[in-house]
XYZ file of C-alpha atoms in Angstrom:
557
model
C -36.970 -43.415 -3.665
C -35.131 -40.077 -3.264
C -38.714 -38.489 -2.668
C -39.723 -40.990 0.056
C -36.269 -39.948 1.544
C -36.517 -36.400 1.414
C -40.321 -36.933 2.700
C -39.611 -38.870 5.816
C -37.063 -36.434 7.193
C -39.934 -33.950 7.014
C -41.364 -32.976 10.524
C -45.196 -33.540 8.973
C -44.390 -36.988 7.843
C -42.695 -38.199 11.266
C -45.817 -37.468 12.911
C -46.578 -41.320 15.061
C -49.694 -43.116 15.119
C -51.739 -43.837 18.678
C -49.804 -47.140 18.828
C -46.149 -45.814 18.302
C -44.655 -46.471 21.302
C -43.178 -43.409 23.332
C -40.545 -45.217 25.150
C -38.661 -45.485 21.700
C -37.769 -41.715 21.734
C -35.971 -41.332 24.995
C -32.795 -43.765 23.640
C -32.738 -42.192 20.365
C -32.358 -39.003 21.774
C -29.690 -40.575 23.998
C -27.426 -41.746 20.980
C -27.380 -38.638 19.812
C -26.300 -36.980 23.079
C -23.915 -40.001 23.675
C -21.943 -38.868 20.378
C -22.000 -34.616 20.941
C -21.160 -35.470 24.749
C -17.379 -36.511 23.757
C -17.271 -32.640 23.477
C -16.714 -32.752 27.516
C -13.664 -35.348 26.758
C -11.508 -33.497 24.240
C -8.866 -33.240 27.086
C -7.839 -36.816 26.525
C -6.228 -35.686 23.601
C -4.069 -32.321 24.756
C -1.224 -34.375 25.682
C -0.593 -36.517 22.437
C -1.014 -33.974 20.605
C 1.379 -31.642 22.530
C 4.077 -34.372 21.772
C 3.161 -34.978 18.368
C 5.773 -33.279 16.383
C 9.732 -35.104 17.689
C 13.404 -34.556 16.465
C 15.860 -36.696 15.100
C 16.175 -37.875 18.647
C 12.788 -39.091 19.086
C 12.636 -36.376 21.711
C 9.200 -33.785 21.310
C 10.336 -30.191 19.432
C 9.673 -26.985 21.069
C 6.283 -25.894 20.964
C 5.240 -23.061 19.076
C 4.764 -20.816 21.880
C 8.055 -22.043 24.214
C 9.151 -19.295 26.809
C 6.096 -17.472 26.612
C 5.503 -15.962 30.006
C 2.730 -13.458 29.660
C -0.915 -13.403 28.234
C -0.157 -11.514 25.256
C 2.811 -13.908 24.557
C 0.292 -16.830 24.871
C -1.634 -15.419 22.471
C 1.220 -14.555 20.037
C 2.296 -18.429 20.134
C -1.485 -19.263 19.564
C -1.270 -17.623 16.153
C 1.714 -19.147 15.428
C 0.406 -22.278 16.031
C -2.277 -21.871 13.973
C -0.445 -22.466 10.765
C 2.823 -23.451 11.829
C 4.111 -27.042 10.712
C 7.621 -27.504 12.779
C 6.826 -26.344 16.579
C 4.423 -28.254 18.810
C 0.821 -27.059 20.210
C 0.118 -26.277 24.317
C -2.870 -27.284 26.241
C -3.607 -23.397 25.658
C -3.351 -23.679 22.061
C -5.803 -26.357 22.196
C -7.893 -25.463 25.010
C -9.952 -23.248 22.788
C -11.550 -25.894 21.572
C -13.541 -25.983 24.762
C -14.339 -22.112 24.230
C -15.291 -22.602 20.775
C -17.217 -25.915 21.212
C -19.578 -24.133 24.068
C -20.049 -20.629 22.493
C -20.639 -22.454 19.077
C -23.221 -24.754 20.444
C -25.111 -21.778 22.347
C -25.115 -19.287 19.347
C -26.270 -22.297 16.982
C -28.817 -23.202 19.394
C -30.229 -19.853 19.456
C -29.878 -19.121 15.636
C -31.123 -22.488 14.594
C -33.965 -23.293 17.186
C -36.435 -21.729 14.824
C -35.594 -23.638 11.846
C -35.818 -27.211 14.233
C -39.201 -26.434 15.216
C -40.037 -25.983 11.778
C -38.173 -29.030 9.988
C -38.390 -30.871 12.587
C -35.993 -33.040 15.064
C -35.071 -36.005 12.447
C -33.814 -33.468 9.785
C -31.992 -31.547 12.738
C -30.226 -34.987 14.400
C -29.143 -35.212 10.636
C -27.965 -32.417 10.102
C -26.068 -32.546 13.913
C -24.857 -35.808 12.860
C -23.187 -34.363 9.708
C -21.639 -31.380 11.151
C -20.284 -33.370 14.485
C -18.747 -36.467 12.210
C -17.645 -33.918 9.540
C -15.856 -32.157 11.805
C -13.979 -34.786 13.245
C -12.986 -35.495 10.170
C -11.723 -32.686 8.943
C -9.837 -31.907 12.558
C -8.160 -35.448 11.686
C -6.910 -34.054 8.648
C -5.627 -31.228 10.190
C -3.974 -33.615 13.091
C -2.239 -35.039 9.999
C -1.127 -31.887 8.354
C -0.129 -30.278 11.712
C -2.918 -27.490 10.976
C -4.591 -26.056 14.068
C -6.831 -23.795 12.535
C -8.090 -27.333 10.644
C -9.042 -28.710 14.034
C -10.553 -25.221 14.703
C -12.165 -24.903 11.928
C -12.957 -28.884 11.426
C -14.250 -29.757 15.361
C -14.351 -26.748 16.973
C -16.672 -24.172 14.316
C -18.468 -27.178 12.284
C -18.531 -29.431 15.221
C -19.954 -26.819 17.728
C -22.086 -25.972 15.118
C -23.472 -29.822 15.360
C -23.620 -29.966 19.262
C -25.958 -27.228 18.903
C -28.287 -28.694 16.696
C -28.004 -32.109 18.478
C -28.176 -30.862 21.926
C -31.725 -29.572 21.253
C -33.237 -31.455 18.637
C -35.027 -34.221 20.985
C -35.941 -31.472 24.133
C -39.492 -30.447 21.974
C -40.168 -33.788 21.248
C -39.525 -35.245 24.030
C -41.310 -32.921 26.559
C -44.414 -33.376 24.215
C -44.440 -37.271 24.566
C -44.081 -37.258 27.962
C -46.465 -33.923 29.252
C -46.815 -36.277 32.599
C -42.936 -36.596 33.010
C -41.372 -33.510 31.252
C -38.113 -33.318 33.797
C -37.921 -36.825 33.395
C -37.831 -37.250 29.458
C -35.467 -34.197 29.250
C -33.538 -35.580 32.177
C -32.881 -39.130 30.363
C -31.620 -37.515 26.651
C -29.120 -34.666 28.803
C -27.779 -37.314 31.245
C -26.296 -38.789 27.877
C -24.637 -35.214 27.009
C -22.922 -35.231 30.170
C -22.411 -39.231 29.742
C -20.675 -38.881 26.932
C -17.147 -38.792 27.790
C -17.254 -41.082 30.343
C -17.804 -43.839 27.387
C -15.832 -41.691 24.709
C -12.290 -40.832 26.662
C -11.728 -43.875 27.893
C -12.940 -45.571 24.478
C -10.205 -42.914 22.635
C -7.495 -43.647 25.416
C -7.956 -47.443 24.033
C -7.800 -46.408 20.094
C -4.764 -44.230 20.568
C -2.977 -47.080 22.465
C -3.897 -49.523 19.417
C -2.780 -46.770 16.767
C -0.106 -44.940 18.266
C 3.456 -45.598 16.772
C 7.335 -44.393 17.787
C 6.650 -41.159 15.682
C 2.659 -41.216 15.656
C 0.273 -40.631 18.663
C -2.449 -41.993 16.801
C -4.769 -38.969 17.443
C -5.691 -38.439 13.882
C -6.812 -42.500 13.297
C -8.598 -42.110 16.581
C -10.543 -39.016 15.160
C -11.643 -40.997 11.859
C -12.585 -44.152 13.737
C -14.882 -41.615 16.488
C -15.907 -40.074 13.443
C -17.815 -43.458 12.155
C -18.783 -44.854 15.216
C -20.742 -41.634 16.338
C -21.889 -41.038 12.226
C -24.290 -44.581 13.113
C -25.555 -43.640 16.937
C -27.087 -40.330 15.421
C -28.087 -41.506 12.724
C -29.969 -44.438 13.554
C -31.037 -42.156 16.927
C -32.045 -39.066 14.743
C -34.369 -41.377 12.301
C -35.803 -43.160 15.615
C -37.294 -39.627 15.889
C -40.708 -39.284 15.905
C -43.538 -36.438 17.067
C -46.982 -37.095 18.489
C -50.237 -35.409 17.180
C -50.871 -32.366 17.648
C -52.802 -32.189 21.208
C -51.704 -35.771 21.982
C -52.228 -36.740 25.877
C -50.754 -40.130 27.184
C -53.907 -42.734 27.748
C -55.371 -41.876 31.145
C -53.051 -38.526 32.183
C -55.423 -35.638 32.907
C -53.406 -32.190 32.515
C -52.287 -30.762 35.835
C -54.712 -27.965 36.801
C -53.573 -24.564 36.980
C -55.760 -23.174 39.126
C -52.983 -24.975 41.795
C -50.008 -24.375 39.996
C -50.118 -21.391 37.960
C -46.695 -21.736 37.059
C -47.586 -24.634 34.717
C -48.898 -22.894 31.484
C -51.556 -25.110 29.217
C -51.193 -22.302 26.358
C -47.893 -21.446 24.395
C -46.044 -18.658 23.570
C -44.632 -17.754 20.212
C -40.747 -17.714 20.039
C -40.892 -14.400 18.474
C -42.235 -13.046 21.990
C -40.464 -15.611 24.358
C -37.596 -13.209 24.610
C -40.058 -9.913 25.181
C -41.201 -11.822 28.705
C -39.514 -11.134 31.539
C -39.422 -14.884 33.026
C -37.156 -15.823 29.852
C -34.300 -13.315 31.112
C -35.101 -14.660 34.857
C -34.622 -18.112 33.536
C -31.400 -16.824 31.503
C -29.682 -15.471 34.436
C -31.017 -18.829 36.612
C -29.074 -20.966 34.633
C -26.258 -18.925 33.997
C -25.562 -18.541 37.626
C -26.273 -21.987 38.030
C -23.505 -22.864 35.625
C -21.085 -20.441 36.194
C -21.091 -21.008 39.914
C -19.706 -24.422 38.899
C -18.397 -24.709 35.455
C -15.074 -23.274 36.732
C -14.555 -25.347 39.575
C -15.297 -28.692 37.995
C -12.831 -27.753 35.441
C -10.152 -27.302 37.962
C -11.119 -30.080 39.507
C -7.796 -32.618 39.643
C -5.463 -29.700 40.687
C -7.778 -28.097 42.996
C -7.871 -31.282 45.028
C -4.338 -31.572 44.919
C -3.284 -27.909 46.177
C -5.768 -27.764 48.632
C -4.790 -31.111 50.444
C -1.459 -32.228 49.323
C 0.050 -35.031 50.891
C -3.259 -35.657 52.771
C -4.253 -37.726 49.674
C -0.826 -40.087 49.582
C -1.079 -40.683 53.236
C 1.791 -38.546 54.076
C -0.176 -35.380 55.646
C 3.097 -33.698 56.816
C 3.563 -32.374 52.948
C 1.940 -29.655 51.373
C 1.677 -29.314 47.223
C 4.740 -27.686 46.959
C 6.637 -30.811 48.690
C 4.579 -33.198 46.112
C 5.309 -31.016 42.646
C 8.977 -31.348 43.163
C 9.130 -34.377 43.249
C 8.091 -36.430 40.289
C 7.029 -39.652 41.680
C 4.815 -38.125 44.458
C 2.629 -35.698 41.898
C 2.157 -38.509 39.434
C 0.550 -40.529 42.469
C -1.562 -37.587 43.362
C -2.334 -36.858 39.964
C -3.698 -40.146 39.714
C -5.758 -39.303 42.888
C -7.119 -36.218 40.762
C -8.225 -38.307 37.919
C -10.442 -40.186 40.148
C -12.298 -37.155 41.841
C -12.766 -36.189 38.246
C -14.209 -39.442 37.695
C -16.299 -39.091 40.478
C -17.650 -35.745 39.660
C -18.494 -36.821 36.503
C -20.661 -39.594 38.065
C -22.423 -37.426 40.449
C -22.680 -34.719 36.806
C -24.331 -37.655 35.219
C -26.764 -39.034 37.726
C -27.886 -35.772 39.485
C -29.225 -34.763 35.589
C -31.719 -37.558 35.622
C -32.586 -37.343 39.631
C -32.798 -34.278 40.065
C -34.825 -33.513 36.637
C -37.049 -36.421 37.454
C -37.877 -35.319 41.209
C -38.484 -31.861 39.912
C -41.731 -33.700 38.449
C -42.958 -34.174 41.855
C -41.037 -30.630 43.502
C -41.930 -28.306 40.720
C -39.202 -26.748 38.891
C -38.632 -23.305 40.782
C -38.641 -25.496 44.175
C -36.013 -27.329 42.794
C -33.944 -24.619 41.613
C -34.882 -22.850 45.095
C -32.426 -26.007 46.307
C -29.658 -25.773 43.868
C -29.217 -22.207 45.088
C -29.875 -22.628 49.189
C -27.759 -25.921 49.054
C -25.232 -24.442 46.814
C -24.500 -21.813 48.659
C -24.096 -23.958 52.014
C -22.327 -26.607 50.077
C -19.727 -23.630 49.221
C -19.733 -23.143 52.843
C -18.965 -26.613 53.862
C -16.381 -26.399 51.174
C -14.361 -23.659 52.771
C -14.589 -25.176 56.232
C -13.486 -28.322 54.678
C -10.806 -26.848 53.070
C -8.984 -25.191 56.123
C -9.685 -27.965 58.381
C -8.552 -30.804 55.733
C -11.503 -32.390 56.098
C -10.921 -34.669 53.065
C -14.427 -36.905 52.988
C -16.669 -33.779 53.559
C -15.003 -32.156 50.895
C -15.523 -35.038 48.884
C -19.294 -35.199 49.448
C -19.596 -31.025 49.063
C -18.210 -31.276 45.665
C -19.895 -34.421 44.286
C -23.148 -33.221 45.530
C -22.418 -29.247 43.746
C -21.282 -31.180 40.756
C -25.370 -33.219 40.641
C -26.867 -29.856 41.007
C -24.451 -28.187 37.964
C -25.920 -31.065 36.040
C -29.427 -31.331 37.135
C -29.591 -27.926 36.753
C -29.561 -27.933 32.288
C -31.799 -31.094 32.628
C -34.747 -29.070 34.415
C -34.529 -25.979 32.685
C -36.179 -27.271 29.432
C -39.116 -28.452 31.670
C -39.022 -25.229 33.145
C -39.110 -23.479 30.391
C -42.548 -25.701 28.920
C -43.982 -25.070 32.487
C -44.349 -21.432 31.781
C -43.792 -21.044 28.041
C -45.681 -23.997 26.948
C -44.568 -26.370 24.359
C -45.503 -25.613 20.775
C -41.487 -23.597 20.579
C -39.948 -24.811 23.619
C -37.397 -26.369 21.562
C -36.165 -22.759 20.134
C -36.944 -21.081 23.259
C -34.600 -23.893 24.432
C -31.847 -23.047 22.194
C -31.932 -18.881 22.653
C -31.817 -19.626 26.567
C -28.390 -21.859 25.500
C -26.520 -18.899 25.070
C -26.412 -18.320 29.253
C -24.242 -21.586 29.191
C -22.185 -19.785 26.600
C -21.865 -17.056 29.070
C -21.526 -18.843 32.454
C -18.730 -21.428 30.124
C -16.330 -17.747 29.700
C -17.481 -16.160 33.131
C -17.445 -19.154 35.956
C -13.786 -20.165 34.553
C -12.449 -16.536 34.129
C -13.372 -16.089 37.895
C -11.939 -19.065 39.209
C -8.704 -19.349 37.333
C -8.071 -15.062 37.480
C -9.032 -15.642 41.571
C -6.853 -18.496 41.344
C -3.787 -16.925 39.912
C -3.839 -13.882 41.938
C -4.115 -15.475 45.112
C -0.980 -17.917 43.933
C 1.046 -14.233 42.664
C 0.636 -13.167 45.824
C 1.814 -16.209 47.712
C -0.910 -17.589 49.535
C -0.419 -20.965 50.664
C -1.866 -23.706 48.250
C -4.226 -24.927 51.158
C -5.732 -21.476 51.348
C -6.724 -20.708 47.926
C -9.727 -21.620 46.959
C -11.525 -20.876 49.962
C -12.151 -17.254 48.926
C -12.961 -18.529 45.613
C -15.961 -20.537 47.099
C -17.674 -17.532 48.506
C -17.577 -15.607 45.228
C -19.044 -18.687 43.543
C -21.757 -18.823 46.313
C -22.461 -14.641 45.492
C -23.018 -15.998 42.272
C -25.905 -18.494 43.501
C -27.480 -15.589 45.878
C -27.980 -13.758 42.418
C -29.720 -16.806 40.626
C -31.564 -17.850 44.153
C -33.124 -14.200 43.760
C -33.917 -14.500 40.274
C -35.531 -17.501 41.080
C -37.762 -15.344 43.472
C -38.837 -13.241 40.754
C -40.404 -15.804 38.888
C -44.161 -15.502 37.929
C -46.529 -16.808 35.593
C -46.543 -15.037 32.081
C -48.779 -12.854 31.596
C -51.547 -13.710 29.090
C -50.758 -11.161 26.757
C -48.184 -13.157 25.637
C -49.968 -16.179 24.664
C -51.031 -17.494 20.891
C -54.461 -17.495 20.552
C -56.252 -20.927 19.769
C -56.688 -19.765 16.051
C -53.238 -18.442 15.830
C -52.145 -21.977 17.335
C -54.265 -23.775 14.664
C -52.447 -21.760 11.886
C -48.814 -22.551 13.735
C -49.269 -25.959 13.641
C -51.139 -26.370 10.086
C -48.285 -24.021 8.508
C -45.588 -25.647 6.197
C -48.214 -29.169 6.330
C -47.742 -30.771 2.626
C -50.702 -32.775 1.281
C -50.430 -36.771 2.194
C -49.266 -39.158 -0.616
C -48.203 -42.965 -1.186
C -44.982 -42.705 0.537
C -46.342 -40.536 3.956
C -49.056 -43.383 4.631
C -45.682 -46.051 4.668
C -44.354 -43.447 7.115
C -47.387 -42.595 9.281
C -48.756 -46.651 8.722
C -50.695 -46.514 12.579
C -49.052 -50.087 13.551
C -47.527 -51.234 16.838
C -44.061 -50.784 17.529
C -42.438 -54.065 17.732
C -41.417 -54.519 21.628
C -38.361 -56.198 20.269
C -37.441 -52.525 18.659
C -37.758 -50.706 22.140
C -35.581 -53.349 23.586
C -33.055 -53.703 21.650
C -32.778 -49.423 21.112
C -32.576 -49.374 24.692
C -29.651 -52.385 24.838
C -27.768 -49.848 22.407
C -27.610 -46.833 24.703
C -27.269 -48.842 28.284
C -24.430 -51.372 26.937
C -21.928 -48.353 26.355
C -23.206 -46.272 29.666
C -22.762 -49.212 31.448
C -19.136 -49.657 30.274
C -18.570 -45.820 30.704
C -20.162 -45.929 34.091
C -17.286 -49.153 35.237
C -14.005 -47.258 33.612
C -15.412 -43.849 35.606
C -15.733 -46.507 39.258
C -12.405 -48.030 38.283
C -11.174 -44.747 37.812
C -13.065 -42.871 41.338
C -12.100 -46.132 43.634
C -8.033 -44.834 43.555
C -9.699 -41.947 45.732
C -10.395 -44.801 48.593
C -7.777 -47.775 46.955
């Protein structure tokens, strides 16, 4: 038994049968992303946390970093924090999670992607699923223990670790079940990455509530429960897993013909010369602009909505932020006004990764990063003028529509990268191009919030703020729009031979024995099993998708 186990995680022995049925990938991949996606939710938890520690009073302590005014004293209280048991943790404390979760996942990505090709996607979901779950874990014990460098450590190095490896162990096997829909395919399993808080925050918010005592938040229970739930999505998505034949073609597709599109490669490159090309670093600085020319903003979305409109959004126009954030009851009413243009972003996030991967099918995937940029940069325009003339709604629409493009924009670039790189390593290629998003996650928030606390220094009205800001971020889309430009075919030097592709794909091969042929058994998969896989995935997007409406409609309410 514990050879047939060991067997069937191996990438020769997942290999599907003519009458395995495609459609079961795309929702396996999506419980996977589902689970790493909570990554984008972690903010839930700042706040209960920061209040975790109270006196004799009931009243929250000091945290460990109270009356620190500069960077440096930030930092000091940071290290503190790390080990210290009687003083509270800040929202900076914390907030390197997010810095740790995004560089982690980018540098594992890119260290790992080799390995994945190799072993396989079911033995990397795995091995995702044991570093995201373990990590949770072990950041609960540290919640327990008051030990920051436990959630660092447990979540935040372990975990990243696993969003790595989970983030890009269906985009290979994916784009080679569905050659006819590659922006698609990649499109469904990253619209769950970006789904995944939308089901997860609110689904923590509840667990907290039920856990939470006088002298307990309930974070740590929360963490354990997450923990389990998200242990069974990836593993029952990663062992849904499966790759086609070498050379397999959907019944009836006929490959697209290059002498049209050159940009669409029908060889492969190795990953050990992916990097040597110049359209890798093109694509590298593509989607880091891409990213960093949103990243920041999205992140600031709640108070960037409030100190650019003030009491525009309670119906009392005559009041600008300042009015609002002295007085309690007003900023709690346009903080809840925040929330929902957070929630709406994160809807338009969502959806744009599917449409906009799926239409680049039809566009072709430098056309459609030839709109992210020219739209960008006039939706950055349309911003500013929005912004000084308090034109709520358009500001509204400029944002939700930058916000599809910031998503659509990770869910073409695998495709892109199989146009011209071909598939045999896109899934590694994949992973090394991962570390632009580590990149664009330190750059597009360092410009915003440095721009952002300048400007405020200095006294510049709230209202006036950003709008400098937007034209930086728009520099930043000229730079990938010209990139973009630059783009050409590879040049055939680059490409495997067909011999040295034979060898590629035969290496590592095992012989077949009794328990591959119960593996590989060429029988039809059960319609039943499609449904039901794809009833797993929609039931909790559909519940995310109604707490992220109920959350957006106190924008119009």
């Amino acid at each position: 038994m514990r050879g047939f186990i060991l067997i069937n995680l191996s990438k020769e022995h997942i290999t599907a049968g003519n009458q395995f049925n495609r459609w079961l990938v795309p929702p396996a991949a999506l419980a996977v992303h589902l689970s790493i996606g909570m990554a984008y939710g972690f903010s839930v938890f700042w706040k209960p946390l920061g209040n975790a520690l109270t006196g004799p009073d009931g009243k929250p302590v000091a945290a460990c970093a109270a009356g620190a005014s500069t960077f440096a004293d930030k930092l000091a209280g940071t290290a503190k924090a790390l080990t210290a048991t009687d003083c509270n943790w800040t929202q900076f404390d914390l907030g390197w999670m997010y810095t740790l979760f995004f560089v982690l996942l980018g540098c594992s990505a890119a260290i790992w992607g080799g390995w994945l090709e190799r072993a396989g996607p079911r033995k990397a979901g795995l091995v995702a699923m044991l570093c995201w779950c373990g990590g949770l874990l072990i950041s609960a014990l540290g919640i327990h223990q008051h030990q920051l460098w436990m959630m660092w450590l447990g979540s935040g190095v372990i975990g990243g670790i696993g969003l790595g490896l989970g983030y890009i162990s269906p985009v290979s096997t994916l784009i080679k079940w569905f050659p006819d829909r590659r922006g698609m395919a990649t499109g469904l399993a990253i619209m769950g990455f970006g789904g995944g808080a939308m089901i997860g925050s609110p689904l923590a918010t509840k667990l907290m509530a039920m856990f939470a005592t006088p002298t307990d938040p309930g974070v740590w229970q929360t963490f354990v429960v997450l923990a389990l739930i998200y242990a069974v999505f990836m593993t029952c998505g990663s062992l849904g897993y499966r790759v086609p034949a070498a050379n397999w073609k959907p019944a009836g597709w006929t490959p697209p013909d290059v002498q049209h599109n050159r940009l669409v490669a029908t060889r492969h490159v190795h990953l050990k010369n992916a990097h040597k090309t110049p359209q890798f670093w093109l694509l590298w600085l593509i989607l880091c602009m891409n990213v960093s020319a949103a990243i920041g903003i999205i992140g600031a979305a709640a108070p960037m909505l409030q100190e650019t409109f003030g009491g525009v959004l309670i119906g009392q126009p005559q009041l600008g932020f300042a009015e609002i954030k002295a007085d309690e009851a007003l900023t709690a009413t346009a903080a809840a006004v925040g929330a929902g243009f957070v929630g709406l972003i994160s809807l338009f996030n969502i959806f744009g990764r599917i449409g906009w991967a799926t239409s680049s099918d039809k566009l072709g995937r430098r056309t459609t990063y030839f709109i992210f940029f020219v739209l960008g940069i006039m939706m950055y325009v349309c911003g500013t003028y929005a912004a000084n003339h308090h034109q709520l709604a358009l500001f509204l629409l400029v944002f939700c529509v930058i916000a599809s493009m910031y998503g659509g924009g990770f869910a073409t670039i695998p495709a892109y990268l199989a146009d011209l790189f071909g598939t045999q390593f896109v899934g590694a290629i994949h992973g090394r191009l991962l570390t632009a998003w580590s990149t664009a996650g330190i750059l597009g928030p360092v410009i915003v919030n440095y721009m952002h606390d300048v400007r405020l220094e200095a006294h510049v009205p709230y209202a006036d703020i950003y709008a400098p800001i937007f034209m930086t971020l728009a520099a930043l889309l000229g730079v990938g729009f010209t990139a973009n430009l630059l783009v050409r075919p590879v040049a055939d030097k680059y490409f495997m031979s067909d011999s040295e592709l034979a060898a590629e794909q035969q290496s590592g091969k095992k012989p077949a024995d009794n328990a591959v042929s119960l593996v590989n058994a060429d029988t039809p998969t059960p319609a039943i099993l499609v449904k039901l896989a794809w009833l797993a995935v929609l039931i909790p997007i559909s519940y995310g998708i109604w707490m992220t409406v109920q959350k957006a409609w106190s924008l119009f309410a």
